[in-house]
Coordinates of C-alpha atoms in Angstrom, one line a residue:
M1 CA 121.2 36.3 110.7
Y2 CA 124.3 38.1 110.9
R3 CA 125.9 37.3 114.8
S4 CA 128.4 40.2 115.6
R5 CA 131.7 38.9 116.6
R6 CA 132.3 41.0 119.4
P7 CA 133.6 39.2 122.5
L8 CA 130.6 38.6 125.0
T9 CA 131.1 39.5 128.0
H10 CA 128.4 38.9 131.9
P11 CA 130.1 41.0 134.2
Q12 CA 127.8 40.3 136.7
V13 CA 128.8 36.2 136.3
S14 CA 131.0 34.3 138.1
V15 CA 132.4 32.1 136.1
P16 CA 135.2 29.8 137.5
R17 CA 138.4 29.5 136.3
P18 CA 139.2 27.3 134.0
F19 CA 140.8 23.8 135.3
D20 CA 138.9 23.8 138.5
G21 CA 137.2 20.0 139.3
R22 CA 133.4 19.8 137.5
F23 CA 132.9 23.9 137.8
G24 CA 135.6 24.0 135.2
A25 CA 135.3 21.4 132.9
L26 CA 131.6 22.5 132.5
A27 CA 132.2 25.9 131.9
M28 CA 134.9 25.2 128.9
L29 CA 132.3 23.2 127.7
F30 CA 129.9 26.4 128.0
A31 CA 132.6 27.9 126.2
V32 CA 132.9 25.9 123.3
F33 CA 128.9 25.7 123.3
L34 CA 128.9 30.1 122.9
L35 CA 132.1 29.5 120.3
T36 CA 130.5 26.8 118.2
L37 CA 127.5 28.9 118.0
V38 CA 129.2 32.4 117.2
F39 CA 131.3 31.4 114.5
A40 CA 130.0 28.6 113.3
P41 CA 129.7 29.3 109.3
Q42 CA 126.1 30.2 108.6
P43 CA 123.7 28.9 105.7
V44 CA 123.9 30.8 102.2
A45 CA 121.2 30.4 99.6
A46 CA 122.8 29.5 96.4
A47 CA 123.8 30.9 93.9
S48 CA 121.4 30.2 91.5
Q49 CA 118.8 30.3 93.8
P50 CA 115.4 33.2 92.4
V51 CA 115.7 36.5 94.6
A52 CA 113.1 37.8 92.9
A53 CA 110.2 37.0 90.4
A54 CA 108.5 38.5 88.3
T55 CA 104.6 38.3 87.8
D56 CA 103.6 40.8 84.3
A57 CA 105.1 43.1 82.2
R58 CA 103.6 45.6 79.5
I59 CA 104.9 47.9 76.8
A60 CA 103.2 51.7 76.9
G61 CA 103.6 54.4 74.8
D62 CA 104.3 55.0 70.9
E63 CA 107.3 54.7 68.0
T64 CA 108.3 58.0 69.9
R65 CA 109.3 57.1 72.8
T66 CA 107.9 54.1 74.3
R67 CA 107.8 52.7 78.1
F68 CA 108.9 49.2 79.1
V69 CA 107.7 48.1 82.8
L70 CA 108.4 44.7 84.9
D71 CA 106.2 44.1 87.9
L72 CA 108.4 42.9 90.7
D73 CA 107.7 41.1 93.5
T74 CA 110.3 42.9 95.2
P75 CA 113.1 45.5 94.0
I76 CA 115.8 44.5 92.9
T77 CA 119.2 46.3 90.9
F78 CA 119.9 45.5 86.9
S79 CA 121.5 46.9 84.7
V80 CA 121.2 48.6 80.7
S81 CA 123.2 47.9 78.0
K82 CA 123.5 47.6 73.8
L83 CA 124.2 45.2 71.4
A84 CA 123.6 46.5 67.4
D85 CA 123.9 44.4 64.3
P86 CA 120.8 43.2 65.1
Y87 CA 120.3 46.3 67.4
R88 CA 118.7 45.1 71.3
L89 CA 118.9 45.9 74.4
I90 CA 119.7 43.4 77.7
I91 CA 118.7 44.3 80.7
D92 CA 120.6 41.6 82.7
L93 CA 119.1 41.0 86.0
P94 CA 119.7 38.5 89.6
A95 CA 118.1 34.8 89.7
M96 CA 114.3 35.5 88.8
D97 CA 111.1 33.5 88.7
F98 CA 110.3 34.4 86.3
R99 CA 105.4 33.8 87.2
L100 CA 104.9 35.7 83.1
P101 CA 102.1 35.3 81.0
P102 CA 102.2 32.3 78.5
R103 CA 102.4 34.5 75.4
A104 CA 104.6 37.3 77.5
G105 CA 106.7 38.7 74.7
E106 CA 105.2 37.4 70.9
E107 CA 104.0 41.2 70.8
G108 CA 105.9 44.1 71.0
R109 CA 104.8 47.7 70.7
G110 CA 106.6 51.8 69.4
L111 CA 110.6 50.5 69.2
I112 CA 110.1 47.8 71.0
K113 CA 109.7 45.1 68.2
A114 CA 109.8 42.0 70.0
W115 CA 111.1 40.9 73.8
R116 CA 111.5 37.0 75.6
Y117 CA 113.9 36.4 79.1
G118 CA 115.3 33.9 81.3
S119 CA 117.6 32.6 82.5
F120 CA 121.5 33.1 80.9
A121 CA 124.0 31.6 83.7
P122 CA 124.3 30.6 86.9
G123 CA 123.1 33.5 89.3
K124 CA 121.5 35.3 86.6
S125 CA 118.6 36.1 84.7
R126 CA 118.2 38.6 81.9
I127 CA 115.5 39.9 78.9
V128 CA 116.4 41.3 76.0
L129 CA 114.7 44.5 74.2
D130 CA 114.3 44.0 70.1
V131 CA 114.3 47.1 68.9
G132 CA 113.9 48.2 65.2
E133 CA 115.9 51.0 65.1
P134 CA 118.5 52.8 67.5
V135 CA 117.2 54.6 70.6
D136 CA 117.9 55.5 73.9
L137 CA 117.3 54.9 77.8
D138 CA 115.9 57.9 78.5
K139 CA 115.3 56.3 81.8
S140 CA 115.8 53.6 83.9
F141 CA 114.5 52.6 87.6
V142 CA 113.0 50.7 89.8
L143 CA 110.6 51.9 91.7
P144 CA 109.0 50.2 95.1
A145 CA 106.2 48.7 96.4
V146 CA 103.0 50.8 97.2
E147 CA 99.5 49.7 99.2
D148 CA 98.4 47.6 96.4
Q149 CA 101.0 48.0 93.5
P150 CA 103.9 45.7 93.2
A151 CA 107.7 47.3 92.9
R152 CA 108.1 47.9 89.4
L153 CA 111.3 48.0 86.8
V154 CA 111.1 50.9 83.9
L155 CA 113.2 51.5 81.6
D156 CA 112.0 54.4 79.0
L157 CA 113.3 54.0 75.2
V158 CA 113.3 57.2 72.8
K159 CA 113.8 57.3 69.1
S160 CA 118.3 58.1 68.5
D161 CA 120.9 57.2 65.9
R162 CA 123.3 55.0 64.5
T163 CA 126.3 56.4 65.0
T164 CA 125.3 57.6 69.0
F165 CA 123.6 54.2 69.7
L166 CA 127.1 52.3 68.0
A167 CA 128.9 54.5 70.6
A168 CA 126.7 53.2 73.3
V169 CA 128.0 49.4 72.7
E170 CA 130.9 50.4 73.2
A171 CA 130.5 52.1 75.6
T172 CA 128.9 49.4 77.4
R173 CA 130.5 45.9 76.7
Q174 CA 130.6 42.8 78.7
P175 CA 132.7 39.9 77.7
A176 CA 129.7 36.7 76.1
A177 CA 129.0 34.5 79.0
G178 CA 131.1 31.8 78.6
A179 CA 133.5 34.1 76.7
D180 CA 137.4 31.5 76.6
P181 CA 140.5 32.0 75.6
V182 CA 140.2 30.3 71.8
A183 CA 141.5 27.1 72.4
A184 CA 144.4 25.9 70.7
P185 CA 145.2 24.1 67.9
K186 CA 145.9 20.2 67.9
G187 CA 149.6 21.1 66.3
D188 CA 150.5 23.4 69.0
R189 CA 148.6 21.4 72.3
L190 CA 149.8 17.3 70.9
D191 CA 150.8 16.4 74.7
T192 CA 147.5 15.8 75.6
G193 CA 148.7 13.0 77.3
A194 CA 147.4 9.9 77.0
K195 CA 143.3 8.6 76.7
T196 CA 142.5 5.6 78.2
K197 CA 138.4 6.1 77.0
P198 CA 137.0 7.8 73.7
V199 CA 135.4 11.3 75.0
I200 CA 132.8 12.6 74.4
V201 CA 130.9 15.3 74.2
L202 CA 126.9 16.0 73.7
D203 CA 125.2 19.0 73.5
A204 CA 122.0 19.8 74.5
G205 CA 121.3 22.8 72.5
H206 CA 119.3 26.1 73.5
G207 CA 118.6 26.6 76.9
G208 CA 117.6 29.2 79.6
L209 CA 116.9 32.7 78.2
D210 CA 117.1 31.2 74.3
T211 CA 113.8 28.4 74.7
G212 CA 114.6 26.5 70.8
A213 CA 111.7 26.1 68.7
V214 CA 108.2 25.8 70.4
G215 CA 105.9 22.6 69.0
V216 CA 102.2 22.9 68.6
H217 CA 101.4 22.2 72.1
G218 CA 103.3 24.6 73.3
T219 CA 106.8 21.8 73.8
L220 CA 110.3 23.6 74.1
E221 CA 112.8 22.0 72.4
K222 CA 115.7 23.6 74.9
A223 CA 113.2 20.6 77.8
V224 CA 113.8 17.4 74.8
V225 CA 117.4 17.4 74.0
L226 CA 118.0 17.6 77.3
E227 CA 116.3 15.1 79.4
F228 CA 117.3 13.0 75.4
T229 CA 120.6 13.5 76.5
R230 CA 121.0 13.1 79.8
E231 CA 119.2 9.5 78.8
L232 CA 121.7 8.9 75.8
Q233 CA 124.8 10.0 78.9
R234 CA 122.7 7.4 80.7
K235 CA 123.7 4.4 78.3
L236 CA 127.3 5.7 77.2
E237 CA 128.2 5.4 81.3
A238 CA 126.3 2.4 81.4
T239 CA 128.5 0.6 79.1
G240 CA 131.4 1.6 81.2
R241 CA 133.7 2.3 77.6
Y242 CA 133.4 6.1 77.9
T243 CA 133.8 9.5 79.1
I244 CA 131.7 12.0 79.2
H245 CA 130.8 16.0 79.6
M246 CA 127.5 17.6 78.9
T247 CA 127.8 21.5 77.4
R248 CA 125.4 21.9 79.6
D249 CA 123.3 19.4 82.4
S250 CA 120.5 22.3 83.1
D251 CA 118.7 24.8 82.0
T252 CA 121.1 27.1 81.4
F253 CA 122.1 29.0 78.5
V254 CA 125.8 28.7 76.4
P255 CA 126.7 30.3 74.0
L256 CA 127.5 28.6 70.2
R257 CA 131.0 29.2 70.4
K258 CA 131.4 27.9 74.0
R259 CA 129.6 24.9 73.4
V260 CA 132.5 24.7 70.4
T261 CA 135.2 25.3 73.2
I262 CA 134.4 23.2 75.3
G263 CA 135.2 20.1 72.5
R264 CA 138.3 21.1 72.3
E265 CA 139.5 22.1 75.7
K266 CA 138.2 17.8 76.4
S267 CA 140.6 17.3 73.4
A268 CA 137.1 14.9 72.3
D269 CA 136.8 12.2 70.2
L270 CA 133.5 12.9 68.8
F271 CA 130.9 16.0 69.8
I272 CA 127.1 15.4 69.5
S273 CA 125.0 18.1 69.0
V274 CA 120.5 17.8 70.2
H275 CA 118.4 20.2 68.4
A276 CA 114.4 19.3 68.2
D277 CA 113.0 22.0 66.1
S278 CA 111.5 23.5 63.9
V279 CA 110.5 24.1 59.7
R280 CA 108.3 27.6 58.7
S281 CA 107.1 25.7 56.1
G282 CA 106.1 22.6 55.0
K283 CA 105.2 21.6 58.8
D284 CA 102.8 18.6 57.9
I285 CA 105.0 17.4 55.6
V286 CA 109.1 17.8 57.2
R287 CA 109.4 15.6 59.9
G288 CA 111.4 12.5 60.9
A289 CA 115.1 12.2 62.5
T290 CA 117.8 14.0 60.8
V291 CA 121.7 13.9 61.1
Y292 CA 123.8 17.2 60.3
T293 CA 127.2 17.2 59.3
L294 CA 129.7 20.8 58.7
S295 CA 129.4 22.1 55.4
D296 CA 129.8 25.3 53.4
R297 CA 127.0 25.5 51.3
A298 CA 124.4 23.9 52.8
S299 CA 122.8 20.0 51.1
D300 CA 119.1 21.2 50.4
D301 CA 116.1 24.0 51.5
V302 CA 115.9 22.9 54.3
A303 CA 119.2 21.9 55.6
A304 CA 119.8 26.1 55.4
Q305 CA 116.6 27.6 56.4
I306 CA 117.0 24.3 59.7
A307 CA 121.3 26.1 60.4
E308 CA 120.1 29.9 60.7
S309 CA 117.6 29.4 62.8
E310 CA 120.1 27.5 65.1
N311 CA 123.0 29.5 64.0
L312 CA 120.5 32.5 65.7
S313 CA 121.0 31.2 69.4
D314 CA 123.4 34.2 70.4
V315 CA 121.4 36.6 69.0
I316 CA 119.0 35.8 71.1
A317 CA 120.2 35.4 74.1
G318 CA 122.1 38.6 73.8
V319 CA 125.4 38.1 73.0
E320 CA 127.5 40.3 71.8
L321 CA 128.1 38.5 67.4
S322 CA 132.7 38.5 67.3
A323 CA 133.5 38.5 64.0
E324 CA 135.4 34.9 63.2
P325 CA 138.5 34.4 64.2
A326 CA 141.4 34.4 60.9
E327 CA 141.4 31.6 59.2
V328 CA 144.9 30.4 59.6
T329 CA 147.1 28.3 57.3
D330 CA 148.6 26.1 59.3
I331 CA 149.2 22.7 57.2
L332 CA 148.8 20.5 60.5
I333 CA 144.7 23.1 60.6
D334 CA 144.5 21.8 57.4
L335 CA 144.8 18.1 57.4
A336 CA 143.3 18.0 60.9
R337 CA 140.1 19.6 59.9
R338 CA 140.1 17.5 56.5
E339 CA 140.3 14.4 57.8
T340 CA 137.5 15.8 61.3
K341 CA 136.0 15.6 58.1
V342 CA 135.9 12.5 56.8
F343 CA 135.8 11.8 59.9
S344 CA 131.9 13.2 60.6
I345 CA 130.9 11.3 57.9
H346 CA 131.7 8.4 58.5
F347 CA 130.0 9.1 61.9
A348 CA 126.4 10.1 60.3
R349 CA 126.4 7.7 58.2
T350 CA 127.2 5.1 61.1
L351 CA 124.1 7.0 63.1
V352 CA 122.3 7.3 60.2
E353 CA 122.3 3.5 59.9
E354 CA 121.1 2.7 63.3
L355 CA 117.8 4.7 63.5
K356 CA 116.9 3.9 61.3
S357 CA 116.1 0.4 62.8
A358 CA 114.6 2.4 65.3
V359 CA 112.5 5.6 64.2
K360 CA 110.9 7.2 61.0
L361 CA 114.2 9.8 59.3
I362 CA 113.5 12.7 57.0
N363 CA 114.3 11.3 53.2
N364 CA 118.1 11.9 52.8
P365 CA 118.5 11.5 56.4
H366 CA 122.3 12.6 55.8
R367 CA 122.5 16.3 55.2
S368 CA 125.0 19.3 55.7
A369 CA 125.3 22.3 55.8
G370 CA 127.3 25.4 58.3
F371 CA 126.2 25.1 61.7
L372 CA 128.5 27.3 63.7
V373 CA 128.3 24.9 66.3
L374 CA 130.5 21.9 64.4
K375 CA 132.8 24.4 63.1
A376 CA 135.5 22.9 65.7
H377 CA 138.5 20.9 63.2
D378 CA 139.7 18.2 65.1
V379 CA 137.2 16.7 66.4
P380 CA 134.4 14.4 64.6
S381 CA 131.0 16.7 64.6
V382 CA 127.7 16.2 64.6
L383 CA 124.1 17.8 64.6
V384 CA 121.2 15.6 65.9
E385 CA 117.3 16.5 65.4
L386 CA 115.7 13.6 66.5
G387 CA 112.1 15.9 65.0
Y388 CA 110.6 18.9 64.2
L389 CA 109.0 20.7 66.8
S390 CA 106.0 22.1 64.7
N391 CA 104.5 19.0 63.0
E392 CA 102.7 17.1 65.8
H393 CA 103.1 13.3 65.1
D394 CA 107.4 14.3 66.2
E395 CA 106.4 16.7 69.0
K396 CA 103.6 13.7 70.2
L397 CA 107.3 11.1 70.3
L398 CA 109.9 13.4 71.3
I399 CA 107.8 14.0 74.5
S400 CA 107.2 9.9 75.7
P401 CA 109.3 8.0 77.1
E402 CA 109.8 5.2 75.5
W403 CA 111.0 6.9 72.6
R404 CA 113.1 8.4 74.1
E405 CA 114.7 6.1 75.0
R406 CA 114.3 3.8 72.0
T407 CA 116.4 6.3 70.1
A408 CA 119.0 6.9 72.9
T409 CA 120.1 3.2 72.7
A410 CA 119.9 3.3 68.7
V411 CA 122.2 6.4 69.2
A412 CA 125.5 4.8 71.9
E413 CA 124.6 1.3 69.1
A414 CA 126.2 3.9 66.2
V415 CA 128.8 5.7 68.5
D416 CA 129.7 1.6 69.4
A417 CA 129.7 1.3 66.2
F418 CA 131.7 3.8 65.1
F419 CA 134.8 3.4 68.1
Q420 CA 134.3 -0.3 67.1
P421 CA 138.2 -1.2 65.1
R422 CA 139.9 1.7 68.3
F423 CA 138.7 -0.8 71.4
A424 CA 139.3 -4.1 68.1
M425 CA 143.1 -2.1 68.0
E426 CA 143.7 -1.3 71.6
K427 CA 143.1 -4.9 73.1
P428 CA 146.6 -6.6 71.8
A429 CA 148.8 -4.0 72.6
A430 CA 146.4 -4.3 76.4
A431 CA 147.4 -8.2 76.0
Q432 CA 151.4 -7.9 74.9
A433 CA 152.0 -4.8 77.6
T434 CA 151.0 -7.8 80.1
A435 CA 152.4 -10.2 79.1
Q436 CA 155.7 -8.0 79.1

């Protein structure tokens, strides 16, 4: 509630002069009380609290003119931008409570092929409209509620051309969520200070607007992997041997490049990305855990399919796809990349051995493909597919607390085995330092 900060005056009340006996003391206490009421900081709602609820949505029209309507419980402000290749319209909203039907967005109509919604960043929600060709935003507005009709956000789309669409993309271009300058190569940041513990970055895949794969019975990948990553974090922190960072610890979208940047900014000694994907073919056959490392060429068709789907996360969330930075020919970077690859493969093999005794693995469980999230040239990185949500049996395991605890224990054991040589080398050094 707003309170005026103008002085409070009561001309008809005679207030004793300050320090005039006990009445003066009472007056002073009363004045302090009034000042406390006037100047006390007021509670502020958290930025991520929903400001409105979306209760329904629909599409009308044809391939000449298409209308998108979102029902709201209260009017809101919004902005619309465009992204190309693929063509998308981005509707940015404040934090929203989406109470839409379960299958909302799966089917399109007219110029809109499909659409999706969800949290995009703290205090911010997003709707992404996939359009199969260039479109123009003819009209966009919010209607207030009238009698039994809810407030509505309305967008009218019409056909356009590529030149006009690209001009609109340039005019509405916004920095990608979480975008940061490219981190300096490790060769340029050698003075990072001594680290007393290995630093591990745990990356729960997807999140927010990007739900990831959806299980046979509706299980969301983003929820499964976040729960597992939290369990793994607890186990690793309980040892007291590691410093753990998470790329996300809530249902928030994080762009792929930002995930890589977090690993490098934290000077991570190991980066573990956790997923639970699905496959389009062989759903009844393909199941079990898989460990992936980075490779320019996929080791097999399944690896290529999984990498392709994982690398679409930014497209799904409506993030502009910037070109890959030019390759740097610095010899230190080249050496770091080779060394990182060796360590990544070593940890992947160690992890496979530990997982063998705990969970079912896919055939040939160590595979490789071009995962964008594994591309930090100086951070050993692996991507772990806990299982496949496209398989009914795997889905049941993935939501089991007992299975999650058992698998997290196996991963933690693999981490311990990977860093054991380092711990062994540090003990004599610490003993020698103590003796001196």
